[in-house]
Amino acid sequence: MLEIKHDINTIFVMLGQQCNLNCKYCMQHDLIIDVLPKRFIHHDIINFIKYHANKQERPIDIRFYGGEPLIYFNDIKHIVNLLKKDNVSFSIISNGKLINENIVKFFNDNNFSSVAISWDGIDSIKTRLYDVFKEKQNLLLNINNLCISGVISSFNYPNSFINSIKPFIEEYYRIHNYMINFSKDEIMDMNACHSDLRTFDYNEINKQMNILVNNIKKSFVNMETSNISLNDYLYISLFTMYCNSIQSGLNSYTRSFCGNGINVINLDLEGNLYQCHNNWIKIGDINSDYNTYILKAKELDTITLNNFNSTCKNCSILSLCKCGCPLIKQDIREKTDFCKLRKAIYEPIINLVNEAIANNGSFY
């Protein structure tokens, strides 16, 4: 059996490629040529996960992934039942369309550390062709450790996304007594996705980022005066998320650029290992030779290193962007707004961080 010779943060359990939505920006559209048939759980993958989980101190995050993972809910239940006594935690990234009361109960009963539901704000119907919060709001707000995961596009600008979350904050806090979580990613492959998703009004982005930064500043003032609201916590959480991303990248340029295949393992039900959980390029299996496997796993790092040396090394937003996803090729970056969009969003945050360091000696 392959032994990974360092701690593993996350194992993406790649359940299958089938999906019940057709989101306009999905990276897998362009990266997956043929949808693989349904696979069955090979018991050796359970032994592989158990071995690596129980030989390290930090629990491994077992993250269920697709396609749409809830299509494979019976497999999820089976794997959770086999691993729940081991040194692991469970999480999932889902479009939420199949969520029902039994699934909510399963997540909560098994202490899922994060249930990320993909939702792009009030215009989700234009990007995902389905609005999960319009259809499933009451069910979703009863999920412990719910995370709303949005993609920034021309239909979902940064401050608009934050504003779209606000109506759910009070109800979620009333039920759980803690804040709803959220994450956001800028749209990735702007060459492959629909053109209406990448027609950006940069004046509007600039306006929204200025509002966002000012709201972050006001929230920290309110925190100091003990006049803090749930909305303030939302902005403080956003700034903290950015700061944590900067902090986590301080040493990354001497180690791994992209964690995929290294401290993030991408594993299917039959024991095959992949370069990334989005492209399904096989680089080995759980019986591979370690040196052969790790050499292939680091190919994404070689791409990122080339990006770093050619265009990213002196970029003002490197600490947040981290060279971007290596799956987005250099020629696509050059002929699209891939970098321009990230600079428009990240530079105001970087400036705020630098201001905080100048005033307080720290960005926290």
CSV table of C-alpha atoms in Angstrom, one decimal:
chain,number,residue,atom,x,y,z
A,1,MET,CA,0.0,0.0,0.0
A,2,LEU,CA,1.2,3.5,-0.8
A,3,GLU,CA,2.4,5.4,2.2
A,4,ILE,CA,2.2,9.2,2.0
A,5,LYS,CA,5.3,10.3,3.9
A,6,HIS,CA,3.8,13.5,5.4
A,7,ASP,CA,0.6,14.6,7.1
A,8,ILE,CA,-2.5,14.8,5.0
A,9,ASN,CA,-4.9,17.7,5.4
A,10,THR,CA,-7.8,16.5,3.2
A,11,ILE,CA,-8.8,13.5,1.2
A,12,PHE,CA,-11.3,14.3,-1.5
A,13,VAL,CA,-13.4,11.2,-1.9
A,14,MET,CA,-14.3,11.5,-5.6
A,15,LEU,CA,-17.6,9.6,-5.6
A,16,GLY,CA,-18.4,10.0,-9.3
A,17,GLN,CA,-18.9,12.6,-12.1
A,18,GLN,CA,-22.7,12.5,-12.4
A,19,CYS,CA,-24.4,15.8,-11.6
A,20,ASN,CA,-28.1,17.0,-11.6
A,21,LEU,CA,-27.3,20.6,-12.5
A,22,ASN,CA,-25.6,22.2,-15.4
A,23,CYS,CA,-23.9,25.3,-13.8
A,24,LYS,CA,-22.6,27.7,-16.5
A,25,TYR,CA,-19.1,28.1,-15.0
A,26,CYS,CA,-18.4,24.6,-13.9
A,27,MET,CA,-14.7,23.8,-14.5
A,28,GLN,CA,-15.5,20.1,-15.0
A,29,HIS,CA,-17.4,20.8,-18.2
A,30,ASP,CA,-14.1,21.5,-20.0
A,31,LEU,CA,-11.9,19.1,-18.1
A,32,ILE,CA,-14.0,15.9,-18.2
A,33,ILE,CA,-14.4,14.4,-21.6
A,34,ASP,CA,-16.3,11.2,-20.8
A,35,VAL,CA,-18.4,10.7,-17.7
A,36,LEU,CA,-17.2,7.5,-15.9
A,37,PRO,CA,-19.7,4.8,-15.0
A,38,LYS,CA,-20.8,4.2,-11.4
A,39,ARG,CA,-18.1,2.8,-9.3
A,40,PHE,CA,-18.3,0.6,-6.2
A,41,ILE,CA,-16.4,1.0,-2.9
A,42,HIS,CA,-13.2,-1.0,-2.8
A,43,HIS,CA,-12.6,-1.9,0.8
A,44,ASP,CA,-8.8,-1.2,0.4
A,45,ILE,CA,-9.6,2.5,0.2
A,46,ILE,CA,-11.0,2.3,3.7
A,47,ASN,CA,-7.8,0.7,5.0
A,48,PHE,CA,-5.8,3.3,3.2
A,49,ILE,CA,-7.7,6.2,4.9
A,50,LYS,CA,-7.6,4.5,8.3
A,51,TYR,CA,-3.9,3.9,8.1
A,52,HIS,CA,-3.0,7.5,7.3
A,53,ALA,CA,-5.6,9.0,9.6
A,54,ASN,CA,-4.5,7.1,12.6
A,55,LYS,CA,-0.8,7.6,12.2
A,56,GLN,CA,-1.0,11.4,12.4
A,57,GLU,CA,-2.1,13.7,15.1
A,58,ARG,CA,-4.4,16.1,13.2
A,59,PRO,CA,-7.6,14.6,11.9
A,60,ILE,CA,-7.9,14.2,8.1
A,61,ASP,CA,-10.9,16.0,6.6
A,62,ILE,CA,-12.8,13.5,4.5
A,63,ARG,CA,-14.5,15.7,1.9
A,64,PHE,CA,-17.2,14.1,-0.3
A,65,TYR,CA,-17.1,15.4,-3.9
A,66,GLY,CA,-18.6,14.8,-7.3
A,67,GLY,CA,-20.1,15.7,-9.8
A,68,GLU,CA,-22.9,16.1,-7.3
A,69,PRO,CA,-22.0,14.0,-4.2
A,70,LEU,CA,-25.6,13.6,-2.9
A,71,ILE,CA,-26.4,11.5,-6.0
A,72,TYR,CA,-24.1,9.0,-4.2
A,73,PHE,CA,-25.6,9.4,-0.8
A,74,ASN,CA,-25.7,5.6,0.0
A,75,ASP,CA,-21.9,5.5,-0.6
A,76,ILE,CA,-21.4,8.5,1.7
A,77,LYS,CA,-23.4,6.8,4.4
A,78,HIS,CA,-21.4,3.6,4.1
A,79,ILE,CA,-18.0,5.4,4.2
A,80,VAL,CA,-19.0,7.5,7.2
A,81,ASN,CA,-20.2,4.4,9.0
A,82,LEU,CA,-16.8,2.7,8.4
A,83,LEU,CA,-14.7,5.7,9.3
A,84,LYS,CA,-16.5,7.6,12.1
A,85,LYS,CA,-14.5,6.0,14.9
A,86,ASP,CA,-11.2,7.0,13.3
A,87,ASN,CA,-9.1,10.2,13.3
A,88,VAL,CA,-11.1,11.9,10.7
A,89,SER,CA,-13.7,14.6,10.2
A,90,PHE,CA,-16.3,14.8,7.4
A,91,SER,CA,-17.3,17.5,5.0
A,92,ILE,CA,-19.1,17.9,1.7
A,93,ILE,CA,-19.5,20.3,-1.2
A,94,SER,CA,-23.0,20.1,-2.8
A,95,ASN,CA,-25.4,22.0,-4.9
A,96,GLY,CA,-28.1,21.1,-2.4
A,97,LYS,CA,-30.8,20.1,-4.8
A,98,LEU,CA,-31.3,16.6,-3.3
A,99,ILE,CA,-31.2,17.9,0.4
A,100,ASN,CA,-34.1,16.5,2.4
A,101,GLU,CA,-34.8,16.0,6.2
A,102,ASN,CA,-33.1,12.7,6.3
A,103,ILE,CA,-29.9,14.1,4.8
A,104,VAL,CA,-29.9,17.0,7.1
A,105,LYS,CA,-30.3,14.7,10.1
A,106,PHE,CA,-27.5,12.5,8.8
A,107,PHE,CA,-25.1,15.5,8.5
A,108,ASN,CA,-26.0,16.7,12.0
A,109,ASP,CA,-25.9,13.3,13.6
A,110,ASN,CA,-22.4,12.6,12.2
A,111,ASN,CA,-21.0,16.0,13.1
A,112,PHE,CA,-20.0,17.1,9.6
A,113,SER,CA,-17.5,19.9,10.1
A,114,SER,CA,-18.7,21.7,7.0
A,115,VAL,CA,-21.6,21.4,4.7
A,116,ALA,CA,-20.8,23.7,1.8
A,117,ILE,CA,-23.8,24.6,-0.4
A,118,SER,CA,-23.0,26.3,-3.7
A,119,TRP,CA,-25.1,29.4,-4.1
A,120,ASP,CA,-24.4,32.6,-6.0
A,121,GLY,CA,-26.7,35.1,-4.3
A,122,ILE,CA,-29.9,36.5,-5.5
A,123,ASP,CA,-29.1,35.9,-9.2
A,124,SER,CA,-28.2,32.2,-8.7
A,125,ILE,CA,-30.8,31.2,-11.3
A,126,LYS,CA,-28.6,33.0,-13.9
A,127,THR,CA,-25.4,31.2,-13.1
A,128,ARG,CA,-26.6,27.8,-11.7
A,129,LEU,CA,-30.0,27.6,-13.4
A,130,TYR,CA,-31.4,26.7,-9.9
A,131,ASP,CA,-31.8,28.7,-6.7
A,132,VAL,CA,-31.3,26.3,-3.8
A,133,PHE,CA,-32.2,28.8,-1.1
A,134,LYS,CA,-35.4,29.7,-2.8
A,135,GLU,CA,-36.3,26.0,-2.9
A,136,LYS,CA,-34.7,24.6,0.3
A,137,GLN,CA,-34.1,27.6,2.7
A,138,ASN,CA,-35.7,26.1,5.8
A,139,LEU,CA,-33.9,22.7,5.4
A,140,LEU,CA,-30.5,24.4,4.7
A,141,LEU,CA,-30.7,26.7,7.8
A,142,ASN,CA,-31.1,23.7,10.0
A,143,ILE,CA,-27.8,22.2,8.9
A,144,ASN,CA,-25.0,22.4,11.5
A,145,ASN,CA,-21.8,24.1,10.2
A,146,LEU,CA,-23.5,25.3,7.0
A,147,CYS,CA,-21.2,27.1,4.6
A,148,ILE,CA,-22.6,29.2,1.7
A,149,SER,CA,-20.1,28.9,-1.2
A,150,GLY,CA,-20.4,31.4,-3.9
A,151,VAL,CA,-18.6,32.2,-7.2
A,152,ILE,CA,-17.9,35.8,-8.1
A,153,SER,CA,-19.1,36.5,-11.6
A,154,SER,CA,-20.7,39.3,-13.5
A,155,PHE,CA,-24.0,38.3,-11.8
A,156,ASN,CA,-22.5,38.0,-8.3
A,157,TYR,CA,-20.2,40.9,-7.3
A,158,PRO,CA,-18.3,40.7,-4.0
A,159,ASN,CA,-20.4,43.1,-1.9
A,160,SER,CA,-23.6,41.9,-3.5
A,161,PHE,CA,-22.8,38.4,-2.4
A,162,ILE,CA,-22.2,39.5,1.2
A,163,ASN,CA,-25.5,41.4,1.1
A,164,SER,CA,-27.4,38.3,-0.2
A,165,ILE,CA,-26.2,36.3,2.8
A,166,LYS,CA,-27.4,38.9,5.4
A,167,PRO,CA,-31.1,37.9,5.4
A,168,PHE,CA,-30.2,34.4,6.6
A,169,ILE,CA,-27.8,35.5,9.4
A,170,GLU,CA,-30.3,36.1,12.2
A,171,GLU,CA,-32.4,33.0,11.6
A,172,TYR,CA,-29.3,30.8,11.5
A,173,TYR,CA,-27.9,32.4,14.6
A,174,ARG,CA,-31.3,31.9,16.4
A,175,ILE,CA,-31.2,28.1,15.6
A,176,HIS,CA,-27.5,27.4,16.2
A,177,ASN,CA,-26.2,30.2,18.4
A,178,TYR,CA,-23.2,30.7,16.0
A,179,MET,CA,-22.6,32.5,12.7
A,180,ILE,CA,-23.3,31.0,9.3
A,181,ASN,CA,-20.1,30.4,7.4
A,182,PHE,CA,-19.4,31.4,3.9
A,183,SER,CA,-16.7,31.3,1.2
A,184,LYS,CA,-16.2,32.7,-2.2
A,185,ASP,CA,-14.1,32.1,-5.3
A,186,GLU,CA,-13.6,34.2,-8.3
A,187,ILE,CA,-14.7,32.6,-11.5
A,188,MET,CA,-11.9,30.4,-12.8
A,189,ASP,CA,-11.6,29.5,-16.4
A,190,MET,CA,-12.9,32.6,-18.1
A,191,ASN,CA,-12.1,31.1,-21.5
A,192,ALA,CA,-14.4,28.1,-21.1
A,193,CYS,CA,-17.4,29.6,-19.3
A,194,HIS,CA,-20.3,31.6,-20.8
A,195,SER,CA,-19.4,35.1,-21.9
A,196,ASP,CA,-22.2,36.6,-20.0
A,197,LEU,CA,-20.5,35.5,-16.8
A,198,ARG,CA,-17.3,37.3,-17.5
A,199,THR,CA,-18.5,40.7,-18.8
A,200,PHE,CA,-17.4,42.7,-15.8
A,201,ASP,CA,-18.1,46.4,-15.0
A,202,TYR,CA,-14.8,47.3,-13.3
A,203,ASN,CA,-16.2,50.6,-12.1
A,204,GLU,CA,-18.9,48.7,-10.2
A,205,ILE,CA,-16.4,46.2,-8.8
A,206,ASN,CA,-14.3,49.2,-7.6
A,207,LYS,CA,-17.3,50.8,-6.0
A,208,GLN,CA,-18.4,47.5,-4.3
A,209,MET,CA,-14.9,46.8,-3.0
A,210,ASN,CA,-14.7,50.3,-1.5
A,211,ILE,CA,-18.0,49.7,0.2
A,212,LEU,CA,-16.8,46.3,1.4
A,213,VAL,CA,-13.5,47.7,2.9
A,214,ASN,CA,-15.4,50.6,4.6
A,215,ASN,CA,-17.8,48.1,6.1
A,216,ILE,CA,-15.0,46.0,7.4
A,217,LYS,CA,-13.4,49.1,9.0
A,218,LYS,CA,-16.7,50.1,10.6
A,219,SER,CA,-17.2,46.6,11.9
A,220,PHE,CA,-13.9,46.6,13.7
A,221,VAL,CA,-14.7,50.0,15.2
A,222,ASN,CA,-18.1,48.6,16.4
A,223,MET,CA,-16.3,45.6,17.9
A,224,GLU,CA,-14.0,47.9,19.9
A,225,THR,CA,-17.0,49.9,21.3
A,226,SER,CA,-19.0,46.7,22.1
A,227,ASN,CA,-21.7,47.9,19.7
A,228,ILE,CA,-21.3,44.9,17.4
A,229,SER,CA,-24.0,43.3,15.3
A,230,LEU,CA,-24.3,40.1,13.4
A,231,ASN,CA,-23.7,42.0,10.2
A,232,ASP,CA,-20.4,43.2,11.7
A,233,TYR,CA,-19.4,39.7,12.5
A,234,LEU,CA,-20.0,38.9,8.8
A,235,TYR,CA,-17.5,41.5,7.6
A,236,ILE,CA,-15.0,40.6,10.4
A,237,SER,CA,-15.3,37.0,9.3
A,238,LEU,CA,-14.6,38.0,5.7
A,239,PHE,CA,-11.5,40.0,6.6
A,240,THR,CA,-10.3,37.2,8.9
A,241,MET,CA,-10.7,34.7,6.0
A,242,TYR,CA,-8.5,36.9,3.8
A,243,CYS,CA,-5.9,37.3,6.6
A,244,ASN,CA,-5.8,33.6,7.2
A,245,SER,CA,-5.2,33.0,3.5
A,246,ILE,CA,-2.3,35.4,3.5
A,247,GLN,CA,-0.9,33.8,6.6
A,248,SER,CA,-1.2,30.3,5.2
A,249,GLY,CA,0.8,31.4,2.1
A,250,LEU,CA,3.7,33.0,3.8
A,251,ASN,CA,5.9,29.9,3.4
A,252,SER,CA,4.2,28.3,0.4
A,253,TYR,CA,6.8,29.4,-2.1
A,254,THR,CA,9.4,27.2,-0.6
A,255,ARG,CA,7.2,24.2,-0.4
A,256,SER,CA,4.1,23.2,-2.4
A,257,PHE,CA,2.3,25.7,-4.5
A,258,CYS,CA,-0.8,23.6,-5.0
A,259,GLY,CA,-1.7,21.1,-2.3
A,260,ASN,CA,-3.4,18.7,-4.7
A,261,GLY,CA,-1.8,15.3,-4.7
A,262,ILE,CA,0.5,16.2,-1.9
A,263,ASN,CA,-1.3,17.2,1.3
A,264,VAL,CA,-4.6,17.1,-0.4
A,265,ILE,CA,-5.3,13.6,-1.7
A,266,ASN,CA,-7.8,12.9,-4.5
A,267,LEU,CA,-9.1,9.4,-4.2
A,268,ASP,CA,-12.0,7.6,-6.0
A,269,LEU,CA,-14.0,4.6,-4.7
A,270,GLU,CA,-11.7,2.1,-6.5
A,271,GLY,CA,-8.5,3.4,-5.1
A,272,ASN,CA,-7.3,5.5,-8.0
A,273,LEU,CA,-5.5,8.7,-7.2
A,274,TYR,CA,-5.8,11.9,-9.3
A,275,GLN,CA,-3.9,15.1,-9.9
A,276,CYS,CA,-6.9,17.2,-9.0
A,277,HIS,CA,-10.5,16.6,-7.8
A,278,ASN,CA,-11.7,18.6,-10.8
A,279,ASN,CA,-9.8,17.1,-13.7
A,280,TRP,CA,-9.8,13.4,-13.0
A,281,ILE,CA,-6.3,12.9,-14.4
A,282,LYS,CA,-5.0,9.7,-12.9
A,283,ILE,CA,-1.5,9.8,-11.4
A,284,GLY,CA,-1.5,6.5,-9.5
A,285,ASP,CA,-3.4,4.4,-7.1
A,286,ILE,CA,-3.2,3.3,-3.4
A,287,ASN,CA,-0.7,0.6,-4.3
A,288,SER,CA,1.7,2.9,-6.3
A,289,ASP,CA,5.3,3.4,-5.5
A,290,TYR,CA,5.6,6.6,-3.4
A,291,ASN,CA,8.5,8.2,-5.4
A,292,THR,CA,6.7,7.6,-8.7
A,293,TYR,CA,3.4,8.9,-7.4
A,294,ILE,CA,4.9,12.1,-5.7
A,295,LEU,CA,6.8,13.0,-8.9
A,296,LYS,CA,3.5,13.0,-10.9
A,297,ALA,CA,1.7,14.8,-8.0
A,298,LYS,CA,4.1,17.7,-8.2
A,299,GLU,CA,3.5,18.4,-11.9
A,300,LEU,CA,0.9,21.0,-10.9
A,301,ASP,CA,3.6,22.7,-8.8
A,302,THR,CA,5.9,22.9,-11.8
A,303,ILE,CA,3.1,24.7,-13.7
A,304,THR,CA,2.6,27.1,-10.8
A,305,LEU,CA,6.3,27.7,-10.5
A,306,ASN,CA,6.5,28.7,-14.2
A,307,ASN,CA,3.6,31.1,-13.6
A,308,PHE,CA,5.3,32.4,-10.5
A,309,ASN,CA,8.6,33.1,-12.3
A,310,SER,CA,7.1,34.5,-15.5
A,311,THR,CA,4.2,36.7,-14.3
A,312,CYS,CA,3.4,36.4,-10.7
A,313,LYS,CA,6.6,36.9,-8.7
A,314,ASN,CA,6.3,40.6,-8.3
A,315,CYS,CA,2.5,40.9,-8.4
A,316,SER,CA,0.9,43.1,-5.8
A,317,ILE,CA,-1.7,40.4,-5.0
A,318,LEU,CA,0.5,37.3,-4.8
A,319,SER,CA,-0.1,36.8,-1.1
A,320,LEU,CA,-3.8,36.3,-1.8
A,321,CYS,CA,-3.9,35.0,-5.3
A,322,LYS,CA,-1.0,32.5,-4.9
A,323,CYS,CA,-0.6,32.4,-8.7
A,324,GLY,CA,-4.1,31.2,-9.2
A,325,CYS,CA,-5.2,27.7,-10.1
A,326,PRO,CA,-2.5,25.9,-12.2
A,327,LEU,CA,-5.2,24.3,-14.3
A,328,ILE,CA,-5.8,27.7,-15.9
A,329,LYS,CA,-3.1,27.9,-18.6
A,330,GLN,CA,-0.9,30.9,-19.2
A,331,ASP,CA,-2.4,31.6,-22.7
A,332,ILE,CA,-5.9,31.7,-21.2
A,333,ARG,CA,-4.7,34.2,-18.5
A,334,GLU,CA,-3.2,36.4,-21.1
A,335,LYS,CA,-6.2,36.6,-23.4
A,336,THR,CA,-8.9,36.9,-20.6
A,337,ASP,CA,-9.5,39.1,-17.5
A,338,PHE,CA,-8.3,36.2,-15.2
A,339,CYS,CA,-5.7,38.4,-13.6
A,340,LYS,CA,-7.5,41.8,-14.0
A,341,LEU,CA,-10.5,40.5,-12.0
A,342,ARG,CA,-8.4,39.2,-9.2
A,343,LYS,CA,-6.4,42.5,-8.9
A,344,ALA,CA,-9.7,44.5,-8.8
A,345,ILE,CA,-10.9,42.4,-5.9
A,346,TYR,CA,-7.7,41.6,-4.0
A,347,GLU,CA,-5.8,44.9,-4.2
A,348,PRO,CA,-8.3,46.8,-1.9
A,349,ILE,CA,-8.0,44.0,0.6
A,350,ILE,CA,-4.2,44.0,0.4
A,351,ASN,CA,-4.2,47.8,0.9
A,352,LEU,CA,-6.4,47.4,4.0
A,353,VAL,CA,-4.1,44.7,5.4
A,354,ASN,CA,-1.1,47.0,4.9
A,355,GLU,CA,-3.0,49.8,6.6
A,356,ALA,CA,-3.7,47.6,9.6
A,357,ILE,CA,-0.1,46.5,9.8
A,358,ALA,CA,1.1,50.1,9.7
A,359,ASN,CA,-1.4,51.2,12.4
A,360,ASN,CA,-1.3,48.1,14.7
A,361,GLY,CA,1.8,46.1,13.8
A,362,SER,CA,-0.5,43.2,12.7
A,363,PHE,CA,-3.2,42.5,10.2
A,364,TYR,CA,-5.4,40.9,12.9
